[in-house]
PDB file of C-alpha atoms in Angstrom:
ATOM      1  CA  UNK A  70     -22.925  24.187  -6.319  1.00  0.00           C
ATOM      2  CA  UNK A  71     -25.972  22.305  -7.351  1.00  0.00           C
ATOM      3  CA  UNK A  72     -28.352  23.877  -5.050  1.00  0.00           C
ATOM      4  CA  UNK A  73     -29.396  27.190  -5.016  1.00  0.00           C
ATOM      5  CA  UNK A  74     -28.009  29.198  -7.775  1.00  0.00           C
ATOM      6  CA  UNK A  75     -26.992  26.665 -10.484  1.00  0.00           C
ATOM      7  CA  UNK A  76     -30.435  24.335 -10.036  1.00  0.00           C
ATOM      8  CA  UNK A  77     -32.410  27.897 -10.129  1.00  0.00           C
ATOM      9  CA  UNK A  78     -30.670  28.779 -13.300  1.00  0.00           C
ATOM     10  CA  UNK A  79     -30.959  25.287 -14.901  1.00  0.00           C
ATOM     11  CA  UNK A  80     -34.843  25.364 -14.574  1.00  0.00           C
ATOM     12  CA  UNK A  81     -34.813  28.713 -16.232  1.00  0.00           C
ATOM     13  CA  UNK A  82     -32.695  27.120 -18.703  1.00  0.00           C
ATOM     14  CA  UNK A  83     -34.941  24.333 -19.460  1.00  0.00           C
ATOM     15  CA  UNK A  84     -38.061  26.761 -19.439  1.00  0.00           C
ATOM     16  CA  UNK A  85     -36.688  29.170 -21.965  1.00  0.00           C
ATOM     17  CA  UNK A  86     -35.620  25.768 -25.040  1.00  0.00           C
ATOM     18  CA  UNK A  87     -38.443  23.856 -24.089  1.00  0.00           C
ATOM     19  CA  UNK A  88     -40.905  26.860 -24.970  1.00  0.00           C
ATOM     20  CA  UNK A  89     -38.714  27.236 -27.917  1.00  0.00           C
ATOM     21  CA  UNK A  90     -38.593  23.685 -28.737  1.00  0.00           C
ATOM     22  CA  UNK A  91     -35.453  23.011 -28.575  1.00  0.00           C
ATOM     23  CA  UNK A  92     -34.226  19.577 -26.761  1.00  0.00           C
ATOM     24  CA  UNK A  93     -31.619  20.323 -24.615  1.00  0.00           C
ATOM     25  CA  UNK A  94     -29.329  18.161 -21.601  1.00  0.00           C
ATOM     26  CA  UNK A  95     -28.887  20.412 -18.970  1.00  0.00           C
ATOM     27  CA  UNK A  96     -26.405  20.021 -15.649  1.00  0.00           C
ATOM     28  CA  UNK A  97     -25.407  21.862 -13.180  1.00  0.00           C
ATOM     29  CA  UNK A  98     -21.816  21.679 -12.220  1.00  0.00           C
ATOM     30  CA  UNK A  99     -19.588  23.424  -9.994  1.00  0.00           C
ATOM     31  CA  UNK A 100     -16.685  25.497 -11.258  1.00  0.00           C
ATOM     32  CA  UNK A 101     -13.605  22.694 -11.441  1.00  0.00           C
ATOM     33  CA  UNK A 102     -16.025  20.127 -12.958  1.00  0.00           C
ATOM     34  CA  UNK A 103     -16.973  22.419 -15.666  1.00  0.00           C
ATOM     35  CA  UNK A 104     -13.453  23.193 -16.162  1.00  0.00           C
ATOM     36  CA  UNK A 105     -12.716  19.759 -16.989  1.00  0.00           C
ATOM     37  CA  UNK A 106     -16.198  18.902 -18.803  1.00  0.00           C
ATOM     38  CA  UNK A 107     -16.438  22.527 -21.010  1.00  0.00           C
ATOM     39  CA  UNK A 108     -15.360  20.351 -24.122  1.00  0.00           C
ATOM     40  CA  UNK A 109     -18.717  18.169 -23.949  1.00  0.00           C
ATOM     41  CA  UNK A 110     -20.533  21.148 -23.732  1.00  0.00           C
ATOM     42  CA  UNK A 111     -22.499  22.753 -26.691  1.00  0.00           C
ATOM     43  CA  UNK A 112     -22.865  25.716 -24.718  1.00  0.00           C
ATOM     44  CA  UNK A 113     -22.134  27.180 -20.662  1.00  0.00           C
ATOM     45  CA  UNK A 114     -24.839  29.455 -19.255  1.00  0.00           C
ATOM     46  CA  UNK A 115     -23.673  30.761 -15.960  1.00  0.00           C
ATOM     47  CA  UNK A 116     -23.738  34.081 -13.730  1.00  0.00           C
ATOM     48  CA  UNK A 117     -21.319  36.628 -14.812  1.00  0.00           C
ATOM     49  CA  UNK A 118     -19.731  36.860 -11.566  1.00  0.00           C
ATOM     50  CA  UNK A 119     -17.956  33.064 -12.114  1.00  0.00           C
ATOM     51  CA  UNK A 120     -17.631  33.012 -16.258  1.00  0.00           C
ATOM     52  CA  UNK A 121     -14.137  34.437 -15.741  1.00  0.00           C
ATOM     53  CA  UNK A 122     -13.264  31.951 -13.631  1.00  0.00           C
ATOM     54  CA  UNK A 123     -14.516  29.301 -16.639  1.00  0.00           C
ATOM     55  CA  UNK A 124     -11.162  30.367 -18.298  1.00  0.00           C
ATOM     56  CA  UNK A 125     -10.245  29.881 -21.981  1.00  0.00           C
ATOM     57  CA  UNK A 126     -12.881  28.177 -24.398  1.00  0.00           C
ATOM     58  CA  UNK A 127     -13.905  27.478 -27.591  1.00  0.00           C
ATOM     59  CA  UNK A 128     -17.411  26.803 -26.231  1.00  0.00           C
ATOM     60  CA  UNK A 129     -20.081  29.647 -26.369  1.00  0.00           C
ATOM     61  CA  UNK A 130     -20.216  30.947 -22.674  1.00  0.00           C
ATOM     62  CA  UNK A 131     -23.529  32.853 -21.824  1.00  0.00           C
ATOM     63  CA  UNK A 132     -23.611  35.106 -18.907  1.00  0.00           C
ATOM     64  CA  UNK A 133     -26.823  35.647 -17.123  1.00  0.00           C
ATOM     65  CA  UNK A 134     -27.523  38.945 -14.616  1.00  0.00           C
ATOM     66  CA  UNK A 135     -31.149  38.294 -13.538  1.00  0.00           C
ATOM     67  CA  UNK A 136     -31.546  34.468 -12.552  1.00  0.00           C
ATOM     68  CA  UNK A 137     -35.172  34.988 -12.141  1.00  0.00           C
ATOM     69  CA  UNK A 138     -35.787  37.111 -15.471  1.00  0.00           C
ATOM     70  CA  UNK A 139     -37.289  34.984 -18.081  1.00  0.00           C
ATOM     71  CA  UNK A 140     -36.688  37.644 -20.629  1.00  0.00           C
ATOM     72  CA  UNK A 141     -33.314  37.940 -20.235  1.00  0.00           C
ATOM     73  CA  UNK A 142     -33.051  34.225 -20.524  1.00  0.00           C
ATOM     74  CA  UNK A 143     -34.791  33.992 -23.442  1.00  0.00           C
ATOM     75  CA  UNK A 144     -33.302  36.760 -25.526  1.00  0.00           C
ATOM     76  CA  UNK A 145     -29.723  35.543 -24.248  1.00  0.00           C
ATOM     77  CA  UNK A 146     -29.656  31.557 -24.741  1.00  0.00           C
ATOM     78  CA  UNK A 147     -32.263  30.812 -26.962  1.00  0.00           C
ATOM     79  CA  UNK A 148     -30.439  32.369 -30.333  1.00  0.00           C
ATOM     80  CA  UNK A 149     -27.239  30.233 -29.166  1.00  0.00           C
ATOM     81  CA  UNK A 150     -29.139  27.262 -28.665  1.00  0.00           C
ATOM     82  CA  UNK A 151     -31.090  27.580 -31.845  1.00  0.00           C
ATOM     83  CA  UNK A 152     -27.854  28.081 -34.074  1.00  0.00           C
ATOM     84  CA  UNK A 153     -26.540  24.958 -32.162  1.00  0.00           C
ATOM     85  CA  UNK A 154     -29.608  23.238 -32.809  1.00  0.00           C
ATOM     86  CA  UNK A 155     -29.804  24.119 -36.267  1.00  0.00           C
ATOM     87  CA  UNK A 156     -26.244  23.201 -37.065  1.00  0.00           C
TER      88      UNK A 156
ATOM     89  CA  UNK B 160     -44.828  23.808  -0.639  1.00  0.00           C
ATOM     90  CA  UNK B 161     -43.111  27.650  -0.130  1.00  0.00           C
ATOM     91  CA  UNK B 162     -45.326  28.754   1.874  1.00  0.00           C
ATOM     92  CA  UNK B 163     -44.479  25.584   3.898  1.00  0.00           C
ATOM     93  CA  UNK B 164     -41.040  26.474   4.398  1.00  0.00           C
ATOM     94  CA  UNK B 165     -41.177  30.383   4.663  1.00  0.00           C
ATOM     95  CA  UNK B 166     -43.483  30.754   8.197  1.00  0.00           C
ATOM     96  CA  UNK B 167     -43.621  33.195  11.044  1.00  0.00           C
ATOM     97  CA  UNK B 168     -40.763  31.341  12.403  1.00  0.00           C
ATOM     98  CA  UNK B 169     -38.572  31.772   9.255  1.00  0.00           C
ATOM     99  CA  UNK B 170     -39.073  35.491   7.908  1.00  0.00           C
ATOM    100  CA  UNK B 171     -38.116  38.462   9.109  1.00  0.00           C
ATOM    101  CA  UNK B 172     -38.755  41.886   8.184  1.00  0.00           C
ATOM    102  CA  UNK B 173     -37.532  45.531   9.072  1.00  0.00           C
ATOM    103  CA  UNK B 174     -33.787  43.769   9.890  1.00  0.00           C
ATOM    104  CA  UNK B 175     -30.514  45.814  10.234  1.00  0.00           C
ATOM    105  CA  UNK B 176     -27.458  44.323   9.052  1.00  0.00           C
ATOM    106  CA  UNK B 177     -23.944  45.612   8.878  1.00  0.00           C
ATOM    107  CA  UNK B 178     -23.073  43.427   6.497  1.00  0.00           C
ATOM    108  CA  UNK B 179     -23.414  40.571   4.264  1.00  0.00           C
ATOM    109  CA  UNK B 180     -21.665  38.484   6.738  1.00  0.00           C
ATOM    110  CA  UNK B 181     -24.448  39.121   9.324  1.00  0.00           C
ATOM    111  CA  UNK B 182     -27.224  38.729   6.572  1.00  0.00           C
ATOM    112  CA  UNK B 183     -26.042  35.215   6.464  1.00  0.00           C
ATOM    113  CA  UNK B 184     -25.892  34.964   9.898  1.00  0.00           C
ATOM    114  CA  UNK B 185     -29.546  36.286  10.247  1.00  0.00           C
ATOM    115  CA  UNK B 186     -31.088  34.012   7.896  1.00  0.00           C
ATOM    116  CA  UNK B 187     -28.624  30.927   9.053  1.00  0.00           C
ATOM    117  CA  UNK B 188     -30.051  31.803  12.521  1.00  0.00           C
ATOM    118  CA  UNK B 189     -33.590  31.638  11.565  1.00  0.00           C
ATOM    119  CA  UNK B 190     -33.022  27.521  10.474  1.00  0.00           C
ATOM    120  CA  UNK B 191     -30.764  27.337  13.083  1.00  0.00           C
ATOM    121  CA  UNK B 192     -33.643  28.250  16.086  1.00  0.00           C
ATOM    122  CA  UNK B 193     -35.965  26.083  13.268  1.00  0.00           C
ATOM    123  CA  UNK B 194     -33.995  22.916  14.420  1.00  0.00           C
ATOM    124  CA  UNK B 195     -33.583  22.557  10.346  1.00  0.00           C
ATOM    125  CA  UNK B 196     -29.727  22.768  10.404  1.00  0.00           C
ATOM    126  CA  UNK B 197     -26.581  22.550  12.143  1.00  0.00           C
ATOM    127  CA  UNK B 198     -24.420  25.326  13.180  1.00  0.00           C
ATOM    128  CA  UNK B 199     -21.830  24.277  10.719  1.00  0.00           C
ATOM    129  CA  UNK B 200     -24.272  25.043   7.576  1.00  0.00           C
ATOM    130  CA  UNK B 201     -24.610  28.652   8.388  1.00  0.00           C
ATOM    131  CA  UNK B 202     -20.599  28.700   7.787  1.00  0.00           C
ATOM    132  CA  UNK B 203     -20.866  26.838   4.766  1.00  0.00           C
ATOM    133  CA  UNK B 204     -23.520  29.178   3.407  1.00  0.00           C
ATOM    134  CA  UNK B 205     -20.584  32.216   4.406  1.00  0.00           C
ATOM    135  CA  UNK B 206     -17.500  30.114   2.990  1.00  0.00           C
ATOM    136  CA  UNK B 207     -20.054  29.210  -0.453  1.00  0.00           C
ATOM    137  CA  UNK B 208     -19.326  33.509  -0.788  1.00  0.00           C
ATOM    138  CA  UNK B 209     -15.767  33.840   0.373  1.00  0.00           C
ATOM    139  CA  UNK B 210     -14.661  31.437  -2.405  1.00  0.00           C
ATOM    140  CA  UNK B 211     -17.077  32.043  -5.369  1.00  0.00           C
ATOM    141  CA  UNK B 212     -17.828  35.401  -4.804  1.00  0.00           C
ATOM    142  CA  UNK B 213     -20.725  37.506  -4.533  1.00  0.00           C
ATOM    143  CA  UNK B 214     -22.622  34.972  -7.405  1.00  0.00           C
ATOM    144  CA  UNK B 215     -25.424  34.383  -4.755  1.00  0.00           C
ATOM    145  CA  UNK B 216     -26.969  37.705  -5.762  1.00  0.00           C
ATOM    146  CA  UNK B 217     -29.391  36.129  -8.787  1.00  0.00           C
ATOM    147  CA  UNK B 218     -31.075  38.696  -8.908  1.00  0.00           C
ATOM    148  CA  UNK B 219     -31.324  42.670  -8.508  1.00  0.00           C
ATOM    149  CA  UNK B 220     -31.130  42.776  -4.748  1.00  0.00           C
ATOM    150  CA  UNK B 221     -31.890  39.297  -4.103  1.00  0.00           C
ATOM    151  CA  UNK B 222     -29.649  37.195  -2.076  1.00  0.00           C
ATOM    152  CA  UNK B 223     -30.017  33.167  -2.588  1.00  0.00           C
ATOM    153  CA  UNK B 224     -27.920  31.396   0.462  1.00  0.00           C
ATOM    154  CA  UNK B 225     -26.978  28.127   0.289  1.00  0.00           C
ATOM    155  CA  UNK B 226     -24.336  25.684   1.029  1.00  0.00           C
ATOM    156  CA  UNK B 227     -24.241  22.114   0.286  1.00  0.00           C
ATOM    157  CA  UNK B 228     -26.380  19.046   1.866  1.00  0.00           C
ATOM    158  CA  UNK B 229     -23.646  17.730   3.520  1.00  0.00           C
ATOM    159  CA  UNK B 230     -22.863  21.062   5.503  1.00  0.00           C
ATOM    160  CA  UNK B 231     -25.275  20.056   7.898  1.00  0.00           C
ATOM    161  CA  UNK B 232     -29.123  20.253   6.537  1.00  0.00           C
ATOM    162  CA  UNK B 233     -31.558  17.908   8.360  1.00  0.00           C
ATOM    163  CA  UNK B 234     -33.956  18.753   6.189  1.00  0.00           C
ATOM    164  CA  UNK B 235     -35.516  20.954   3.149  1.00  0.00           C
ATOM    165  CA  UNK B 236     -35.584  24.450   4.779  1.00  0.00           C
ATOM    166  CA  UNK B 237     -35.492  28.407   3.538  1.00  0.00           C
ATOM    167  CA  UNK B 238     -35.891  31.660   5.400  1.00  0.00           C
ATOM    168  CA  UNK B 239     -36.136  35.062   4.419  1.00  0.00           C
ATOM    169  CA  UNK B 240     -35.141  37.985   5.759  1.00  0.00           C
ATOM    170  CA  UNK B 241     -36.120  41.423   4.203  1.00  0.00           C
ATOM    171  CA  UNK B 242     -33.350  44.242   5.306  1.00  0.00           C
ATOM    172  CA  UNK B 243     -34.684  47.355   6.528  1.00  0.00           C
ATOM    173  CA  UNK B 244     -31.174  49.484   4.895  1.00  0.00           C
ATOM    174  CA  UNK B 245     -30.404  47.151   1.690  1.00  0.00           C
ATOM    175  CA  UNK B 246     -26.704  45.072   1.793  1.00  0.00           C
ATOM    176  CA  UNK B 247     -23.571  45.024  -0.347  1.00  0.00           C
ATOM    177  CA  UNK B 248     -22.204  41.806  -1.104  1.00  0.00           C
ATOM    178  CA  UNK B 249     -19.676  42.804  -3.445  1.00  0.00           C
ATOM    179  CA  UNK B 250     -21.762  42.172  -6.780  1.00  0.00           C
ATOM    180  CA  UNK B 251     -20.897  44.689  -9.871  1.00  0.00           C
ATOM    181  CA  UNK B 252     -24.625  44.717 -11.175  1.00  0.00           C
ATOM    182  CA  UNK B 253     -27.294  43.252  -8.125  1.00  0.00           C
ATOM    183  CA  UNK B 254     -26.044  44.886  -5.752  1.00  0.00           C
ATOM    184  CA  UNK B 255     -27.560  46.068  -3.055  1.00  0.00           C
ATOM    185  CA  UNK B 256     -29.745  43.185  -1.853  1.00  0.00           C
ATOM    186  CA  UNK B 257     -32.914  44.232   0.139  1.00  0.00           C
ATOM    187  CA  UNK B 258     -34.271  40.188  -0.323  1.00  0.00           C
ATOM    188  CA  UNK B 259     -31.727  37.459   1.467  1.00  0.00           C
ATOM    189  CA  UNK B 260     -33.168  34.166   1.369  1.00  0.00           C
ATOM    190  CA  UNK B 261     -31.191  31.148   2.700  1.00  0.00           C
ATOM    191  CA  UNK B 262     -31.960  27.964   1.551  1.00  0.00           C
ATOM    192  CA  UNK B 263     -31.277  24.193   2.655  1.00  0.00           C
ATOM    193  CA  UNK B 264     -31.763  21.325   0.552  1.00  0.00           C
ATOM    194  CA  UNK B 265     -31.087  17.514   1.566  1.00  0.00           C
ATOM    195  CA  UNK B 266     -30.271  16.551  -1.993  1.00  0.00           C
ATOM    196  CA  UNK B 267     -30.481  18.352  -5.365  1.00  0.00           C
ATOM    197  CA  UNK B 268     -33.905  17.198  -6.423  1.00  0.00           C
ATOM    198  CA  UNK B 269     -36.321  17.621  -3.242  1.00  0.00           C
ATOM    199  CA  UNK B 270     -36.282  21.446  -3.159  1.00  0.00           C
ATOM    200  CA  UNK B 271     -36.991  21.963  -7.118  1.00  0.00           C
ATOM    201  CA  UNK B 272     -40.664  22.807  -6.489  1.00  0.00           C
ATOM    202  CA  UNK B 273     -39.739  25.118  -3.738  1.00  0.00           C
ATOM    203  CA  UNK B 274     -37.146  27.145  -5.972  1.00  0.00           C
ATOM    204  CA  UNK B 275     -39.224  27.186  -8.660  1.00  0.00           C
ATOM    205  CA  UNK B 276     -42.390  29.055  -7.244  1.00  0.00           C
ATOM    206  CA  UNK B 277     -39.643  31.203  -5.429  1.00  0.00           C
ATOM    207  CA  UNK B 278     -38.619  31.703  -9.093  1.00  0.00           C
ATOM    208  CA  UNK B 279     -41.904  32.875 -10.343  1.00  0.00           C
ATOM    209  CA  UNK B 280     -42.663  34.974  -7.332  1.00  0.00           C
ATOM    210  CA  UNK B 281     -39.238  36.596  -7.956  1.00  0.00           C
ATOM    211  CA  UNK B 282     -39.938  37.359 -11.517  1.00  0.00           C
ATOM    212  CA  UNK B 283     -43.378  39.171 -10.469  1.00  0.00           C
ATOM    213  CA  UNK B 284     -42.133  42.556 -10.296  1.00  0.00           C
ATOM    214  CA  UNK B 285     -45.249  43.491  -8.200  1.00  0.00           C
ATOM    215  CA  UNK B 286     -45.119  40.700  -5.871  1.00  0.00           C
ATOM    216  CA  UNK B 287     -40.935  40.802  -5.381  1.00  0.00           C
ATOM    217  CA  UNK B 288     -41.758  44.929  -4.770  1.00  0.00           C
ATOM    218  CA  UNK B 289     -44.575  44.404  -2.192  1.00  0.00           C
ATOM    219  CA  UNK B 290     -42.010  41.769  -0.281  1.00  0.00           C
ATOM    220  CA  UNK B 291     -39.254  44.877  -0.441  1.00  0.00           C
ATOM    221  CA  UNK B 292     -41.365  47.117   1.273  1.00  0.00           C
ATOM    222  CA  UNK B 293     -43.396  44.622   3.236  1.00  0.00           C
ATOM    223  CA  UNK B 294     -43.896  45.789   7.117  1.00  0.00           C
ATOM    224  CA  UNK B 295     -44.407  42.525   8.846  1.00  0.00           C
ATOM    225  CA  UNK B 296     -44.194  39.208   8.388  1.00  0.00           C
ATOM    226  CA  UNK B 297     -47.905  38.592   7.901  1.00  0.00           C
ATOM    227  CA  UNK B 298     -47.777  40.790   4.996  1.00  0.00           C
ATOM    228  CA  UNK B 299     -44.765  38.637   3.531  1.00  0.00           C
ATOM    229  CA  UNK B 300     -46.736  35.227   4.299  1.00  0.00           C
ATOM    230  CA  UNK B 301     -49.911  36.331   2.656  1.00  0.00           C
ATOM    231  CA  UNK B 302     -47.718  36.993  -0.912  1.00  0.00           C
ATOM    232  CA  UNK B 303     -46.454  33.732  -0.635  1.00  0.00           C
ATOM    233  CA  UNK B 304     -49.267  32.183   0.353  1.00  0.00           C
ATOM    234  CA  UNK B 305     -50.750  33.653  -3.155  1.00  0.00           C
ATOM    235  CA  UNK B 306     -47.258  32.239  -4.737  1.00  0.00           C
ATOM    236  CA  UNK B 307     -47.963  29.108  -3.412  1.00  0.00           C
ATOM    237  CA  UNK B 308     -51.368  28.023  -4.892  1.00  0.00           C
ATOM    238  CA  UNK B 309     -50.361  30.077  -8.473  1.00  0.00           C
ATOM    239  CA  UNK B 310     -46.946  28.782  -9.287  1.00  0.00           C
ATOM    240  CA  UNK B 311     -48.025  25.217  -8.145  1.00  0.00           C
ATOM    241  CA  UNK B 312     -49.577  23.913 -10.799  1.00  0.00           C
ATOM    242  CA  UNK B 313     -46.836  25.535 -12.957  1.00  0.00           C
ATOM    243  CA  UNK B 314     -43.871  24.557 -11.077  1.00  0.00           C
ATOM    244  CA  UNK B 315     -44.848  20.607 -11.835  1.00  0.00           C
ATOM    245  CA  UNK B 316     -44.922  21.115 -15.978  1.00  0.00           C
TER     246      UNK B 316
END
């Protein structure tokens, strides 16, 4: 669902590393792509109403409440980012 | 660029709704009578809910309705519609929404600039209050309006 939601919470994505200077690939999938793709992934950031529905992975998943709250962005993906970047 | 899309013709204010279904039907409506989208997108924007769940609720109380392109979009629309009693849609922390906007996008790029000053206006806590409470639809035109020439500049960095 590229569209509403998932593009909203990609540019929030983007805002949050590149303010923290971290490069970073985002895409927005829908839920069976991800499924499939969650191994390419160095991290999921997604609403917490569909992470269950992610099911089992080894890849950090990071569930957002507020797709509009910066700080809640911030605080959330930028330490899991910056441990990715760093490593 | 929102204040292009949200007009007198696409928010409402002061609206009843049962319940979410009719939210979506409101705002689906309001593109509908807009000539911006088929019928068949305002069921796409209900089915988007039936089978991913209430995860159109980004934010306390505010709704985001969508469906896909191909559901019948002729071109980049959005609508608002600010409930009078605020809705359930079945979301363990956002719930209820007071804000349902429904958006229609033609492909995944052209709408960008449209979502993000939404975004920003959103994130104002002042500005997303004063649209809560807003009275008429002038009100609600004249914050976005402001939106529009603040995030602009902002939304293109």
């Amino acid at each position: 669902m590229g569209l509403g939601s998932g593009l909203l919470l990609r540019m929030q994505v983007e805002k949050v590393l590149k303010e923290a200077n971290i490069p970073a690939k985002v895409e927005v999938m829908d839920i069976s792509s991800a499924r499939g793709s969650l191994l390419q992934a160095d991290m999921v950031v997604t609403s917490s109403e569909l992470a269950p529905q992610l099911g089992e992975t080894k890849v950090p998943i990071i569930t957002i409440h507020n797709f509009v709250d910066l700080n809640e962005m911030r605080s959330k993906v930028v330490p899991v980012a910056q441990s990715l970047h760093k490593g | 660029m929102l204040a292009d899309l949200l007009t007198e013709r696409t928010v409402r204010v002061g609206v009843e709704a049962r319940d979410w279904q009719e939210v979506v039907d409101i705002a689906g409506r309001l593109l509908l009578e807009d000539g911006s989208i088929e019928p068949s997108y305002i069921d796409a924007m209900r089915e988007v809910i039936q089978s991913l769940g209430p995860y159109v609720v980004i934010a306390p109380g505010v709704a985001l309705l969508h469906g896909r392109p191909q559901h019948g979009v002729k071109r980049i629309c959005m609508s608002l519609v600010v409930l009078k009693t605020p809705v359930k849609f079945g979301h363990p922390e956002n719930d209820p929404v007071t804000l349902a906007f429904a958006l229609g996008g033609v492909d995944e790029r052209s709408h960008l600039d449209a979502l993000a000053q939404l975004a920003t206006l959103l994130s104002d806590e002042d500005a997303a209050s004063r649209l809560r409470s807003a009275q008429t639809v002038e009100e609600v035109l004249e914050i976005i309006r402001s939106f529009d020439h603040a995030a602009g500049s902002d939304a293109t960095t």
